[in-house]
């Protein structure tokens, strides 16, 4: 089988749907490929989500390519663990990111920093929304977590977190910027962890991570603790992608801006956030390796094969979503998404499994900031490129979504 790594890199999100069409797959079957020199199979659909997240079938340990670890997740991160080691480390994240009070506090902190920043934007004729939102999110999550990053340090952290996400799925300059960004922030945060341990403080997210013990009862080494701090900060900053997509949706569908602005209940805000996460492309798939020889849909999967779960395709599957390429938040009103249906940040169980524990944070923060956007007065200058290229992973509007905070006519 010809290796498909280069076609995947060239075609991005469009590669797997095209391969499915060529294979005549109706959405629930198995698609074979060869990636990075290894046999790989792609699964799709709610039943595949349950199959994929069963640790008797698929393990994450040893499955993530080194370039992804050195940019996106970090060496030794929770994403690389299975079994008891994973459950113990994952409990740290569920405790910090799934508690309703903690989620509400973080969301309120983000909104407060957004409003402070938005007041300053009026002093400039135009701002690039993606860049500004990343700084807001970095500053807010650091304040919430007890990290000493403010001002320029928070802006640098924002740029580095964006670089980590932007460069994980590509070779070349973007990838090397991502590696340098991760190495730089791991050094900074490792020193921060060491200072927190020396001071013996308790209560903040920083001190909770600094005091984390693994399955062997030993404290995480300072670098691994820094990796896990970044795995709280980096995904929060990455919400800049979804907020910018939300701005894009409001620009394309101005009637939704009125609905968000007038909404008295959080249900429409939540539905809007779900639809942004469903409709717009972010992660194309997630991966693991087959624990043993398996069978899916009557097709064999050899032990140690790469097993990849198709996220982008499932979020646009007409068998699951009516008119999947239509942006319509109302599809989620009165119908919360099924756990294994909507999978922009992975599937399965968030507490004991590998699903992102920050999903509640993502929904609330994205919904809140899109509502803030709907209530702002700004113009969208025409002389910018708002196209979202599907060949680029991760993608976003090419211009970063420039807004004019005063009317363009004067």
Short mmCIF file of C-alpha atoms in Angstrom, two decimals:
data_model
loop_
_atom_site.label_atom_id
_atom_site.label_comp_id
_atom_site.label_asym_id
_atom_site.label_seq_id
_atom_site.Cartn_x
_atom_site.Cartn_y
_atom_site.Cartn_z
CA UNK A 1 0.00 0.00 0.00
CA UNK A 2 1.38 3.42 -0.97
CA UNK A 3 2.09 5.68 2.00
CA UNK A 4 -0.51 8.44 2.28
CA UNK A 5 1.36 10.80 4.61
CA UNK A 6 2.19 13.31 1.89
CA UNK A 7 -1.33 13.37 0.37
CA UNK A 8 -2.74 13.86 3.86
CA UNK A 9 -0.42 16.79 4.50
CA UNK A 10 -1.28 18.33 1.13
CA UNK A 11 -5.06 17.89 1.25
CA UNK A 12 -5.67 18.25 4.99
CA UNK A 13 -9.26 17.77 6.13
CA UNK A 14 -10.39 16.91 2.60
CA UNK A 15 -8.11 13.86 2.31
CA UNK A 16 -10.06 11.33 4.40
CA UNK A 17 -13.56 12.19 3.05
CA UNK A 18 -12.18 11.79 -0.47
CA UNK A 19 -10.62 8.45 0.44
CA UNK A 20 -13.92 7.29 1.93
CA UNK A 21 -15.76 8.23 -1.26
CA UNK A 22 -13.25 6.35 -3.41
CA UNK A 23 -13.61 3.30 -1.17
CA UNK A 24 -17.40 3.46 -1.47
CA UNK A 25 -17.74 3.70 2.30
CA UNK A 26 -21.19 4.71 3.55
CA UNK A 27 -19.87 6.26 6.76
CA UNK A 28 -19.62 3.33 9.17
CA UNK A 29 -17.00 1.10 7.62
CA UNK A 30 -13.27 0.80 7.88
CA UNK A 31 -10.84 2.65 5.60
CA UNK A 32 -7.26 1.48 5.27
CA UNK A 33 -4.17 3.58 4.62
CA UNK A 34 -0.48 3.68 5.35
CA UNK A 35 0.78 6.65 7.38
CA UNK A 36 4.32 7.37 8.52
CA UNK A 37 5.29 3.98 7.12
CA UNK A 38 2.81 2.10 9.32
CA UNK A 39 -0.51 0.41 8.50
CA UNK A 40 -3.46 2.47 9.66
CA UNK A 41 -7.23 2.08 9.73
CA UNK A 42 -9.83 4.84 10.06
CA UNK A 43 -13.07 4.26 11.96
CA UNK A 44 -16.19 6.40 11.85
CA UNK A 45 -19.48 6.72 13.72
CA UNK A 46 -20.85 6.49 17.29
CA UNK A 47 -20.28 2.74 17.52
CA UNK A 48 -16.70 3.29 16.37
CA UNK A 49 -16.25 5.88 19.13
CA UNK A 50 -17.20 3.29 21.75
CA UNK A 51 -14.93 0.70 20.12
CA UNK A 52 -12.00 3.12 19.88
CA UNK A 53 -12.14 4.28 23.50
CA UNK A 54 -12.27 0.75 24.90
CA UNK A 55 -8.74 0.16 26.25
CA UNK A 56 -9.10 -3.55 25.49
CA UNK A 57 -9.12 -2.50 21.82
CA UNK A 58 -7.00 0.63 21.47
CA UNK A 59 -4.23 2.12 23.59
CA UNK A 60 -2.73 5.61 23.38
CA UNK A 61 0.67 4.66 24.82
CA UNK A 62 3.30 4.56 22.08
CA UNK A 63 0.76 5.57 19.45
CA UNK A 64 1.26 9.32 19.22
CA UNK A 65 4.05 10.26 16.80
CA UNK A 66 7.06 12.01 18.32
CA UNK A 67 6.45 15.20 16.30
CA UNK A 68 3.00 15.50 17.91
CA UNK A 69 4.39 14.93 21.41
CA UNK A 70 7.18 17.45 20.86
CA UNK A 71 4.74 20.14 19.79
CA UNK A 72 1.16 19.61 20.93
CA UNK A 73 0.99 17.38 24.02
CA UNK A 74 4.51 17.11 25.44
CA UNK A 75 6.60 14.10 26.41
CA UNK A 76 5.13 12.22 29.36
CA UNK A 77 1.73 13.92 29.08
CA UNK A 78 -1.51 12.32 30.26
CA UNK A 79 -2.38 11.66 26.60
CA UNK A 80 0.45 9.09 26.41
CA UNK A 81 -0.73 7.00 29.38
CA UNK A 82 -3.12 4.06 29.72
CA UNK A 83 -4.58 2.00 32.55
CA UNK A 84 -4.06 3.04 36.18
CA UNK A 85 -1.37 5.56 35.27
CA UNK A 86 -3.82 7.33 32.98
CA UNK A 87 -6.71 7.21 35.44
CA UNK A 88 -4.64 8.70 38.27
CA UNK A 89 -3.21 11.49 36.11
CA UNK A 90 -6.56 12.12 34.41
CA UNK A 91 -8.20 12.61 37.81
CA UNK A 92 -6.09 15.75 38.18
CA UNK A 93 -7.67 17.25 35.06
CA UNK A 94 -11.22 16.17 35.81
CA UNK A 95 -10.92 17.69 39.29
CA UNK A 96 -9.66 21.00 37.90
CA UNK A 97 -11.64 21.29 34.67
CA UNK A 98 -14.97 19.52 35.21
CA UNK A 99 -16.08 21.02 38.51
CA UNK A 100 -19.02 23.34 37.66
CA UNK A 101 -17.81 26.04 40.04
CA UNK A 102 -14.31 25.96 38.56
CA UNK A 103 -15.70 26.13 35.01
CA UNK A 104 -17.93 29.08 35.93
CA UNK A 105 -15.04 30.89 37.64
CA UNK A 106 -12.76 30.41 34.64
CA UNK A 107 -15.50 31.57 32.25
CA UNK A 108 -16.17 34.67 34.35
CA UNK A 109 -12.43 35.42 34.43
CA UNK A 110 -12.21 35.11 30.65
CA UNK A 111 -15.20 37.42 30.13
CA UNK A 112 -13.75 40.02 32.51
CA UNK A 113 -10.42 40.04 30.67
CA UNK A 114 -12.26 40.15 27.33
CA UNK A 115 -14.17 43.28 28.34
CA UNK A 116 -11.01 44.98 29.58
CA UNK A 117 -9.25 44.16 26.30
CA UNK A 118 -12.23 45.16 24.15
CA UNK A 119 -12.24 48.59 25.80
CA UNK A 120 -8.62 49.02 24.67
CA UNK A 121 -9.40 47.85 21.12
CA UNK A 122 -11.43 50.99 20.60
CA UNK A 123 -8.16 52.96 20.79
CA UNK A 124 -7.01 51.19 17.60
CA UNK A 125 -8.84 51.40 14.33
CA UNK A 126 -8.49 47.69 13.58
CA UNK A 127 -7.47 44.53 15.41
CA UNK A 128 -6.94 40.93 14.32
CA UNK A 129 -9.46 39.06 16.39
CA UNK A 130 -7.64 35.70 16.48
CA UNK A 131 -4.46 37.24 17.91
CA UNK A 132 -6.31 39.35 20.46
CA UNK A 133 -8.50 36.50 21.68
CA UNK A 134 -5.45 34.28 22.18
CA UNK A 135 -3.89 36.90 24.49
CA UNK A 136 -7.17 37.35 26.39
CA UNK A 137 -7.46 33.61 26.93
CA UNK A 138 -3.82 33.23 28.01
CA UNK A 139 -4.04 36.11 30.45
CA UNK A 140 -7.31 34.86 31.92
CA UNK A 141 -6.32 31.21 32.34
CA UNK A 142 -3.06 32.24 34.00
CA UNK A 143 -4.93 34.47 36.45
CA UNK A 144 -7.36 31.61 37.19
CA UNK A 145 -4.57 29.03 37.58
CA UNK A 146 -2.32 31.20 39.73
CA UNK A 147 0.44 31.46 37.13
CA UNK A 148 2.48 34.67 37.30
CA UNK A 149 2.04 35.51 33.61
CA UNK A 150 0.74 39.02 32.94
CA UNK A 151 1.38 41.65 30.30
CA UNK A 152 4.20 40.71 27.92
CA UNK A 153 4.73 37.31 29.56
CA UNK A 154 1.10 36.39 28.94
CA UNK A 155 1.32 37.64 25.35
CA UNK A 156 4.44 35.52 24.78
CA UNK A 157 2.70 32.51 26.32
CA UNK A 158 -0.27 33.09 24.01
CA UNK A 159 1.99 33.22 20.93
CA UNK A 160 3.82 30.08 22.02
CA UNK A 161 0.61 28.13 22.71
CA UNK A 162 -0.76 29.17 19.30
CA UNK A 163 2.52 28.02 17.72
CA UNK A 164 2.27 24.62 19.46
CA UNK A 165 -1.19 24.02 18.03
CA UNK A 166 -0.44 25.56 14.65
CA UNK A 167 2.63 23.41 14.00
CA UNK A 168 1.74 19.95 15.27
CA UNK A 169 0.41 18.57 11.96
CA UNK A 170 2.88 19.92 9.45
CA UNK A 171 6.56 19.70 8.57
CA UNK A 172 8.72 22.73 7.94
CA UNK A 173 8.93 26.13 9.66
CA UNK A 174 5.59 25.91 11.48
CA UNK A 175 6.65 22.63 13.06
CA UNK A 176 10.01 23.93 14.23
CA UNK A 177 8.42 27.07 15.66
CA UNK A 178 6.10 24.78 17.61
CA UNK A 179 9.00 22.75 19.00
CA UNK A 180 10.86 25.86 20.09
CA UNK A 181 7.73 27.32 21.65
CA UNK A 182 7.07 24.17 23.69
CA UNK A 183 10.68 23.87 24.86
CA UNK A 184 10.69 27.53 25.91
CA UNK A 185 7.45 27.33 27.89
CA UNK A 186 8.34 23.99 29.49
CA UNK A 187 11.53 25.60 30.86
CA UNK A 188 9.64 28.63 32.16
CA UNK A 189 6.87 26.59 33.79
CA UNK A 190 9.27 24.03 35.27
CA UNK A 191 10.93 26.89 37.17
CA UNK A 192 7.47 28.11 38.20
CA UNK A 193 6.65 24.64 39.55
CA UNK A 194 9.90 24.52 41.52
CA UNK A 195 9.14 27.91 43.10
CA UNK A 196 5.59 26.80 44.00
CA UNK A 197 6.96 23.68 45.69
CA UNK A 198 9.51 25.70 47.63
CA UNK A 199 6.82 28.10 48.88
CA UNK A 200 4.49 25.27 49.91
CA UNK A 201 1.34 27.18 48.94
CA UNK A 202 -1.97 25.39 48.41
CA UNK A 203 -5.27 26.00 46.69
CA UNK A 204 -4.46 27.28 43.21
CA UNK A 205 -4.29 25.16 40.07
CA UNK A 206 -0.53 25.74 39.93
CA UNK A 207 -0.01 24.28 43.40
CA UNK A 208 -2.37 21.38 42.65
CA UNK A 209 -0.37 20.38 39.59
CA UNK A 210 2.94 20.98 41.39
CA UNK A 211 1.82 18.59 44.13
CA UNK A 212 0.54 15.86 41.80
CA UNK A 213 1.78 12.33 42.50
CA UNK A 214 1.73 9.54 39.97
CA UNK A 215 0.80 5.86 40.30
CA UNK A 216 4.15 5.17 42.00
CA UNK A 217 3.42 7.76 44.68
CA UNK A 218 6.23 10.04 43.53
CA UNK A 219 5.86 13.71 42.68
CA UNK A 220 5.89 14.48 38.98
CA UNK A 221 9.27 15.79 37.98
CA UNK A 222 9.18 19.54 37.38
CA UNK A 223 9.31 19.19 33.60
CA UNK A 224 6.38 16.75 33.47
CA UNK A 225 4.40 19.01 35.80
CA UNK A 226 5.16 21.86 33.39
CA UNK A 227 3.89 19.69 30.52
CA UNK A 228 0.60 19.14 32.35
CA UNK A 229 0.26 22.84 33.19
CA UNK A 230 0.61 23.52 29.49
CA UNK A 231 -2.08 20.90 28.88
CA UNK A 232 -4.42 23.18 30.83
CA UNK A 233 -3.22 26.49 29.40
CA UNK A 234 -2.66 25.47 25.77
CA UNK A 235 -6.16 24.04 25.13
CA UNK A 236 -7.68 27.14 26.71
CA UNK A 237 -5.68 29.41 24.40
CA UNK A 238 -6.65 27.13 21.49
CA UNK A 239 -10.26 28.22 22.00
CA UNK A 240 -9.17 31.27 19.99
CA UNK A 241 -9.78 29.08 16.92
CA UNK A 242 -13.40 28.40 17.91
CA UNK A 243 -14.09 32.01 18.94
CA UNK A 244 -12.74 33.23 15.60
CA UNK A 245 -14.88 30.65 13.82
CA UNK A 246 -17.81 31.96 15.86
CA UNK A 247 -17.09 35.47 14.56
CA UNK A 248 -17.00 34.05 11.04
CA UNK A 249 -20.41 32.40 11.58
CA UNK A 250 -21.92 35.63 12.94
CA UNK A 251 -20.58 37.52 9.92
CA UNK A 252 -22.06 34.98 7.51
CA UNK A 253 -25.36 34.74 9.42
CA UNK A 254 -26.08 38.18 10.95
CA UNK A 255 -29.54 37.09 12.06
CA UNK A 256 -27.85 34.80 14.59
CA UNK A 257 -26.12 37.83 16.04
CA UNK A 258 -29.51 39.26 16.96
CA UNK A 259 -30.58 35.95 18.50
CA UNK A 260 -27.45 35.69 20.63
CA UNK A 261 -27.74 39.31 21.68
CA UNK A 262 -31.37 38.91 22.71
CA UNK A 263 -31.10 35.45 24.29
CA UNK A 264 -32.42 35.41 27.84
CA UNK A 265 -31.53 31.79 28.50
CA UNK A 266 -28.12 30.14 28.13
CA UNK A 267 -29.60 27.42 25.91
CA UNK A 268 -29.07 29.28 22.62
CA UNK A 269 -25.58 30.36 23.66
CA UNK A 270 -24.74 26.71 24.40
CA UNK A 271 -26.31 25.54 21.14
CA UNK A 272 -24.30 28.15 19.23
CA UNK A 273 -21.06 26.93 20.84
CA UNK A 274 -21.89 23.30 19.99
CA UNK A 275 -22.59 24.21 16.38
CA UNK A 276 -19.33 26.16 16.04
CA UNK A 277 -17.47 23.11 17.32
CA UNK A 278 -19.38 20.77 15.00
CA UNK A 279 -19.39 22.81 11.81
CA UNK A 280 -15.89 24.27 11.68
CA UNK A 281 -12.80 22.06 11.21
CA UNK A 282 -10.32 21.67 14.05
CA UNK A 283 -8.87 18.21 14.81
CA UNK A 284 -9.28 15.89 11.80
CA UNK A 285 -8.90 12.67 13.80
CA UNK A 286 -7.40 11.14 16.94
CA UNK A 287 -5.27 8.02 17.07
CA UNK A 288 -4.14 5.01 19.06
CA UNK A 289 -2.77 1.55 18.37
CA UNK A 290 -4.50 -1.84 18.31
CA UNK A 291 -3.80 -3.76 21.52
CA UNK A 292 -4.34 -7.12 19.84
CA UNK A 293 -5.73 -8.54 16.61
CA UNK A 294 -9.21 -7.02 16.28
CA UNK A 295 -12.23 -7.13 14.01
CA UNK A 296 -14.40 -4.18 13.01
CA UNK A 297 -17.41 -4.63 10.75
CA UNK A 298 -16.11 -8.03 9.73
CA UNK A 299 -12.74 -6.54 8.71
CA UNK A 300 -9.52 -7.56 10.49
CA UNK A 301 -7.30 -5.01 12.26
CA UNK A 302 -3.82 -6.33 12.95
CA UNK A 303 -2.19 -5.87 16.35
CA UNK A 304 -0.12 -2.65 16.61
CA UNK A 305 -1.85 -1.05 13.62
CA UNK A 306 -2.57 2.64 13.95
CA UNK A 307 -6.28 3.08 14.67
CA UNK A 308 -7.63 6.54 13.93
CA UNK A 309 -11.05 7.90 14.73
CA UNK A 310 -12.48 10.22 12.09
CA UNK A 311 -13.66 13.36 13.93
CA UNK A 312 -14.16 15.83 11.09
CA UNK A 313 -16.06 13.30 8.98
CA UNK A 314 -18.32 12.26 11.85
CA UNK A 315 -19.18 15.86 12.66
CA UNK A 316 -20.37 16.24 9.05
CA UNK A 317 -22.03 12.86 8.61
CA UNK A 318 -25.51 13.21 7.01
CA UNK A 319 -26.56 10.06 8.85
CA UNK A 320 -26.12 11.96 12.12
CA UNK A 321 -26.79 15.57 11.16
CA UNK A 322 -29.51 16.94 8.90
CA UNK A 323 -27.90 19.20 6.28
CA UNK A 324 -24.47 18.81 7.91
CA UNK A 325 -22.84 21.56 5.85
CA UNK A 326 -25.39 24.13 6.98
CA UNK A 327 -24.54 26.18 10.06
CA UNK A 328 -27.61 25.90 12.29
CA UNK A 329 -27.34 26.18 16.10
CA UNK A 330 -31.04 25.40 16.41
CA UNK A 331 -30.27 21.73 15.80
CA UNK A 332 -29.06 21.61 19.41
CA UNK A 333 -32.00 23.43 21.01
CA UNK A 334 -33.85 20.93 23.16
CA UNK A 335 -31.53 18.20 21.94
CA UNK A 336 -28.17 18.07 23.71
CA UNK A 337 -25.65 16.21 21.56
CA UNK A 338 -25.12 12.54 22.26
CA UNK A 339 -21.81 11.74 23.92
CA UNK A 340 -20.58 9.66 21.00
CA UNK A 341 -22.15 11.78 18.23
CA UNK A 342 -20.52 15.21 18.54
CA UNK A 343 -16.77 14.61 18.77
CA UNK A 344 -14.78 17.76 17.93
CA UNK A 345 -12.54 17.11 20.97
CA UNK A 346 -12.70 13.33 20.94
CA UNK A 347 -15.30 10.98 22.36
CA UNK A 348 -15.84 8.43 25.08
CA UNK A 349 -15.98 9.14 28.79
CA UNK A 350 -14.37 12.37 30.01
CA UNK A 351 -13.77 11.22 33.59
CA UNK A 352 -12.28 7.77 33.21
CA UNK A 353 -11.46 7.73 29.51
CA UNK A 354 -9.53 9.82 27.00
CA UNK A 355 -12.20 12.41 26.13
CA UNK A 356 -10.98 15.96 26.67
CA UNK A 357 -11.89 16.97 30.26
CA UNK A 358 -11.92 20.63 29.17
CA UNK A 359 -14.98 20.22 26.95
CA UNK A 360 -17.28 21.94 29.46
CA UNK A 361 -14.81 24.84 29.58
CA UNK A 362 -14.78 24.99 25.78
CA UNK A 363 -18.57 25.12 25.49
CA UNK A 364 -19.04 27.77 28.17
CA UNK A 365 -16.11 30.00 27.16
CA UNK A 366 -16.87 29.85 23.44
CA UNK A 367 -20.56 30.51 24.07
CA UNK A 368 -19.83 33.41 26.40
CA UNK A 369 -17.31 35.08 24.07
CA UNK A 370 -19.50 34.64 21.00
CA UNK A 371 -22.28 36.38 22.95
CA UNK A 372 -19.85 39.17 23.82
CA UNK A 373 -19.02 39.45 20.11
CA UNK A 374 -22.71 39.61 19.20
CA UNK A 375 -23.13 42.53 21.58
CA UNK A 376 -20.11 44.47 20.28
CA UNK A 377 -20.36 47.15 17.63
CA UNK A 378 -17.76 46.58 14.94
CA UNK A 379 -17.37 46.36 11.19
CA UNK A 380 -15.72 43.59 9.20
CA UNK A 381 -13.52 45.24 6.55
CA UNK A 382 -14.00 43.75 3.12
CA UNK A 383 -10.34 43.96 2.14
CA UNK A 384 -9.34 40.76 3.93
CA UNK A 385 -9.31 37.05 3.12
CA UNK A 386 -11.93 35.24 5.20
CA UNK A 387 -11.57 31.94 3.36
CA UNK A 388 -10.91 28.87 5.53
CA UNK A 389 -8.53 26.57 3.62
CA UNK A 390 -9.24 22.87 4.22
CA UNK A 391 -5.76 21.83 3.14
CA UNK A 392 -4.27 23.51 6.23
CA UNK A 393 -4.37 21.72 9.62
CA UNK A 394 -5.34 23.38 11.86
CA UNK A 395 -7.12 25.91 9.71
CA UNK A 396 -8.66 29.31 10.41
CA UNK A 397 -9.73 32.36 8.39
CA UNK A 398 -6.65 33.40 6.46
CA UNK A 399 -6.81 37.00 7.66
CA UNK A 400 -7.26 36.03 11.30
CA UNK A 401 -10.59 37.92 11.09
CA UNK A 402 -9.84 41.61 11.19
CA UNK A 403 -12.46 43.84 12.82
CA UNK A 404 -12.76 47.60 12.73
CA UNK A 405 -13.73 48.83 16.15
CA UNK A 406 -14.93 52.15 14.71
CA UNK A 407 -17.13 52.38 11.58
CA UNK A 408 -15.02 52.05 8.44
CA UNK A 409 -16.83 55.02 6.93
CA UNK A 410 -15.48 57.42 9.47
#
